[in-house]
XYZ file of C-alpha atoms in Angstrom:
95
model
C 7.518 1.485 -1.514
C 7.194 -0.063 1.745
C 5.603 0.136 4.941
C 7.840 0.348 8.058
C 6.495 -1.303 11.293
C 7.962 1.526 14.137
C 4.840 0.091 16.420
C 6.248 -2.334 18.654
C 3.380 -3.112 20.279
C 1.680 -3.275 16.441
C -1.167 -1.519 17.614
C -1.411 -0.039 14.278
C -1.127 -3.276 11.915
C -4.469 -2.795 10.757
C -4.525 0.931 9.485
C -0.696 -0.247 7.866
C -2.649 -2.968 5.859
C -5.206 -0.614 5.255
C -2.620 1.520 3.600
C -1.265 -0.628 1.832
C -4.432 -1.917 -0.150
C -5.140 1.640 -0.747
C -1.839 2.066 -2.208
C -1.788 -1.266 -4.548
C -5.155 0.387 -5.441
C -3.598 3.056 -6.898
C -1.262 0.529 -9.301
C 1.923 1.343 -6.789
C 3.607 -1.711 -5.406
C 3.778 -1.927 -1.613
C 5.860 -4.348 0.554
C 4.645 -4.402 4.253
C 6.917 -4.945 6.895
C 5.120 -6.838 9.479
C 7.935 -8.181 12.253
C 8.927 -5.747 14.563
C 12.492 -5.746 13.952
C 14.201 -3.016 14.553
C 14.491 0.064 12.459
C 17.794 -0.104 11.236
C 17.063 -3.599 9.718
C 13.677 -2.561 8.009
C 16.023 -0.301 6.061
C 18.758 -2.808 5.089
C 15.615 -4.744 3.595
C 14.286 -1.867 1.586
C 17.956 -1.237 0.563
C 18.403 -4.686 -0.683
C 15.287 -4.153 -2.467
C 15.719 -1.081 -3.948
C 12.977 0.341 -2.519
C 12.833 4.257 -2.954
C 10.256 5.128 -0.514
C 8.931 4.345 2.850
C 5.597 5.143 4.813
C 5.600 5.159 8.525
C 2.341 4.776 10.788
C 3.571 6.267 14.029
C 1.621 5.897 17.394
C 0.218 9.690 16.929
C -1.809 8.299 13.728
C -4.908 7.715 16.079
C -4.605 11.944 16.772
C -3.661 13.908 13.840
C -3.829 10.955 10.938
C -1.541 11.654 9.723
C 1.181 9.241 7.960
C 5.462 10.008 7.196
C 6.462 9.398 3.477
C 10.121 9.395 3.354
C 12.429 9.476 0.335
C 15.167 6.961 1.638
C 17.649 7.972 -0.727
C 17.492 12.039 0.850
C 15.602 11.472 3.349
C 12.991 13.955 2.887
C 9.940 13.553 4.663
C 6.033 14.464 3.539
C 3.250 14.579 6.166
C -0.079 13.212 4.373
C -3.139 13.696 6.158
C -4.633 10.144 5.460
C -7.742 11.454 3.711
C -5.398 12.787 1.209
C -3.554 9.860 0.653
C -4.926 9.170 -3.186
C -4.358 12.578 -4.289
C -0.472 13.264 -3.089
C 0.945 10.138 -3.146
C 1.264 9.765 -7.302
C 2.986 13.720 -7.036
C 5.451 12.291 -4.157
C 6.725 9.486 -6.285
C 6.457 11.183 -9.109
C 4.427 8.898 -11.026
């Protein structure tokens, strides 16, 4: 799994590390993106990984906290209300 930085400004680097501790708490490892390259590289690193799964913190997190988990593979996408994170991110990923 990782955590794409779509925040140029990285107003929201805190709530992504936040994230990702809660994540790693759950026994799920996380990679963080932290430079704000663009998109379209993020994802040649998680391909060259072989990561399955991103999270994106977009700028309306501060409104409706609420966080994008996409399968990268068919790019499905799952809105997760933050506060819900623990419970529907093991179903997600199947784990």
């Amino acid at each position: 799994m990782i955590i794409f930085n779509v925040d140029e400004k990285n107003d929201t680097e805190k709530t992504r590390l936040e994230i990702a501790k809660r994540i790693r708490d759950l026994g799920i490892s996380v990679d963080h993106y932290i430079k704000s390259d663009k998109l379209a590289k993020q994802f040649s690193y998680a391909e060259s990984k072989h990561i399955s799964f991103g999270i994106f913190v977009e700028k309306s997190f501060a409104d409706d906290q609420e966080v994008k988990i996409r399968n990268l593979a068919s790019r499905q996408d799952y809105l997760v209300h933050i506060d819900n994170l623990e419970k529907e991110l093991p179903d997600i990923l199947c784990v």
